[in-house]
PDB file of C-alpha atoms in Angstrom:
ATOM      1  CA  MET A   1     316.520 104.453 165.867  1.00 50.00           C
ATOM      2  CA  GLY A   2     315.760 108.046 165.948  1.00 57.00           C
ATOM      3  CA  ARG A   3     317.132 110.132 162.815  1.00 62.00           C
ATOM      4  CA  LEU A   4     319.255 112.343 165.170  1.00 56.00           C
ATOM      5  CA  LYS A   5     321.108 109.242 166.882  1.00 68.00           C
ATOM      6  CA  THR A   6     321.851 107.854 163.584  1.00 69.00           C
ATOM      7  CA  ASP A   7     323.253 110.960 161.873  1.00 78.00           C
ATOM      8  CA  THR A   8     325.051 111.360 165.104  1.00 82.00           C
ATOM      9  CA  TRP A   9     326.634 107.360 165.103  1.00 80.00           C
ATOM     10  CA  GLU A  10     327.169 107.654 161.078  1.00 84.00           C
ATOM     11  CA  ARG A  11     329.118 110.953 161.636  1.00 88.00           C
ATOM     12  CA  MET A  12     331.204 109.575 164.199  1.00 88.00           C
ATOM     13  CA  LEU A  13     332.161 106.405 162.280  1.00 89.00           C
ATOM     14  CA  GLU A  14     333.239 108.210 159.268  1.00 90.00           C
ATOM     15  CA  GLN A  15     335.455 110.976 161.395  1.00 92.00           C
ATOM     16  CA  MET A  16     337.107 107.783 162.519  1.00 92.00           C
ATOM     17  CA  GLU A  17     337.661 105.821 159.356  1.00 92.00           C
ATOM     18  CA  GLN A  18     338.799 109.160 157.932  1.00 94.00           C
ATOM     19  CA  GLU A  19     341.559 108.897 160.843  1.00 94.00           C
ATOM     20  CA  GLY A  20     342.235 105.517 159.554  1.00 94.00           C
ATOM     21  CA  VAL A  21     340.149 103.157 161.310  1.00 95.00           C
ATOM     22  CA  GLY A  22     338.750  99.975 159.761  1.00 94.00           C
ATOM     23  CA  PHE A  23     335.533  98.971 160.001  1.00 93.00           C
ATOM     24  CA  TYR A  24     334.542  95.086 160.029  1.00 93.00           C
ATOM     25  CA  LEU A  25     330.848  93.448 160.056  1.00 90.00           C
ATOM     26  CA  ASN A  26     331.112  89.636 160.592  1.00 89.00           C
ATOM     27  CA  GLY A  27     334.527  89.519 159.413  1.00 92.00           C
ATOM     28  CA  LYS A  28     334.222  91.652 156.208  1.00 93.00           C
ATOM     29  CA  LYS A  29     335.892  94.841 155.762  1.00 93.00           C
ATOM     30  CA  THR A  30     332.691  97.227 155.518  1.00 92.00           C
ATOM     31  CA  ALA A  31     331.877 100.897 155.019  1.00 91.00           C
ATOM     32  CA  PRO A  32     330.665 102.715 158.231  1.00 89.00           C
ATOM     33  CA  ARG A  33     327.197 103.410 156.495  1.00 88.00           C
ATOM     34  CA  GLU A  34     326.547  99.572 155.486  1.00 89.00           C
ATOM     35  CA  ILE A  35     327.319  98.974 159.417  1.00 85.00           C
ATOM     36  CA  ILE A  36     324.630 101.672 160.454  1.00 83.00           C
ATOM     37  CA  ARG A  37     322.096 100.300 157.984  1.00 82.00           C
ATOM     38  CA  THR A  38     322.531  96.740 158.818  1.00 82.00           C
ATOM     39  CA  CYS A  39     322.507  97.330 162.598  1.00 77.00           C
ATOM     40  CA  CYS A  40     319.464  99.880 162.319  1.00 72.00           C
ATOM     41  CA  MET A  41     317.292  97.029 160.495  1.00 64.00           C
ATOM     42  CA  ARG A  42     317.502  95.306 163.831  1.00 58.00           C
ATOM     43  CA  GLU A  43     317.335  97.905 166.139  1.00 60.00           C
ATOM     44  CA  ARG A  44     315.634  96.407 169.287  1.00 62.00           C
ATOM     45  CA  ALA A  45     319.065  94.222 169.178  1.00 60.00           C
ATOM     46  CA  VAL A  46     322.042  95.919 171.073  1.00 61.00           C
ATOM     47  CA  TYR A  47     325.841  95.666 169.053  1.00 68.00           C
ATOM     48  CA  MET A  48     328.711  95.802 171.339  1.00 75.00           C
ATOM     49  CA  PRO A  49     331.624  96.796 168.628  1.00 84.00           C
ATOM     50  CA  ASP A  50     335.160  95.225 169.469  1.00 89.00           C
ATOM     51  CA  PHE A  51     337.835  97.852 169.455  1.00 93.00           C
ATOM     52  CA  VAL A  52     341.059  96.518 168.239  1.00 95.00           C
ATOM     53  CA  MET A  53     344.312  98.610 169.052  1.00 95.00           C
ATOM     54  CA  ASP A  54     347.688  98.615 167.115  1.00 95.00           C
ATOM     55  CA  GLU A  55     351.061  97.873 168.744  1.00 96.00           C
ATOM     56  CA  GLU A  56     351.279 101.593 170.359  1.00 96.00           C
ATOM     57  CA  GLY A  57     347.472 101.666 171.695  1.00 95.00           C
ATOM     58  CA  LYS A  58     346.133 103.259 168.842  1.00 95.00           C
ATOM     59  CA  LEU A  59     342.687 102.392 167.694  1.00 94.00           C
ATOM     60  CA  CYS A  60     343.007 100.460 164.206  1.00 94.00           C
ATOM     61  CA  GLU A  61     339.570  98.534 163.720  1.00 94.00           C
ATOM     62  CA  VAL A  62     336.052  98.347 165.099  1.00 91.00           C
ATOM     63  CA  ARG A  63     334.701  94.925 164.556  1.00 91.00           C
ATOM     64  CA  TYR A  64     331.114  94.436 164.627  1.00 83.00           C
ATOM     65  CA  ASP A  65     330.337  90.415 164.747  1.00 81.00           C
ATOM     66  CA  GLU A  66     327.612  88.135 164.813  1.00 76.00           C
ATOM     67  CA  VAL A  67     325.201  90.939 163.526  1.00 72.00           C
ATOM     68  CA  THR A  68     322.365  89.040 161.755  1.00 68.00           C
ATOM     69  CA  LYS A  69     320.154  90.600 158.922  1.00 59.00           C
ATOM     70  CA  TRP A  70     316.483  90.374 159.215  1.00 47.00           C
TER      71      TRP A  70
END
């Protein structure tokens, strides 16, 4: 993954975290930087996160499940 794409992805996730969104990697609360690092190690794989909304329809969690470290 190119550095520009990684930087943009990191800024987006960090902004979401500042707005109160929780991030999870394989069920464990994880910092956005760790999610990016883990997913970039497997850059040929595509990871589609699950976006979890609260009762009012506001985004509250982003979950990356079944991500393996190689």
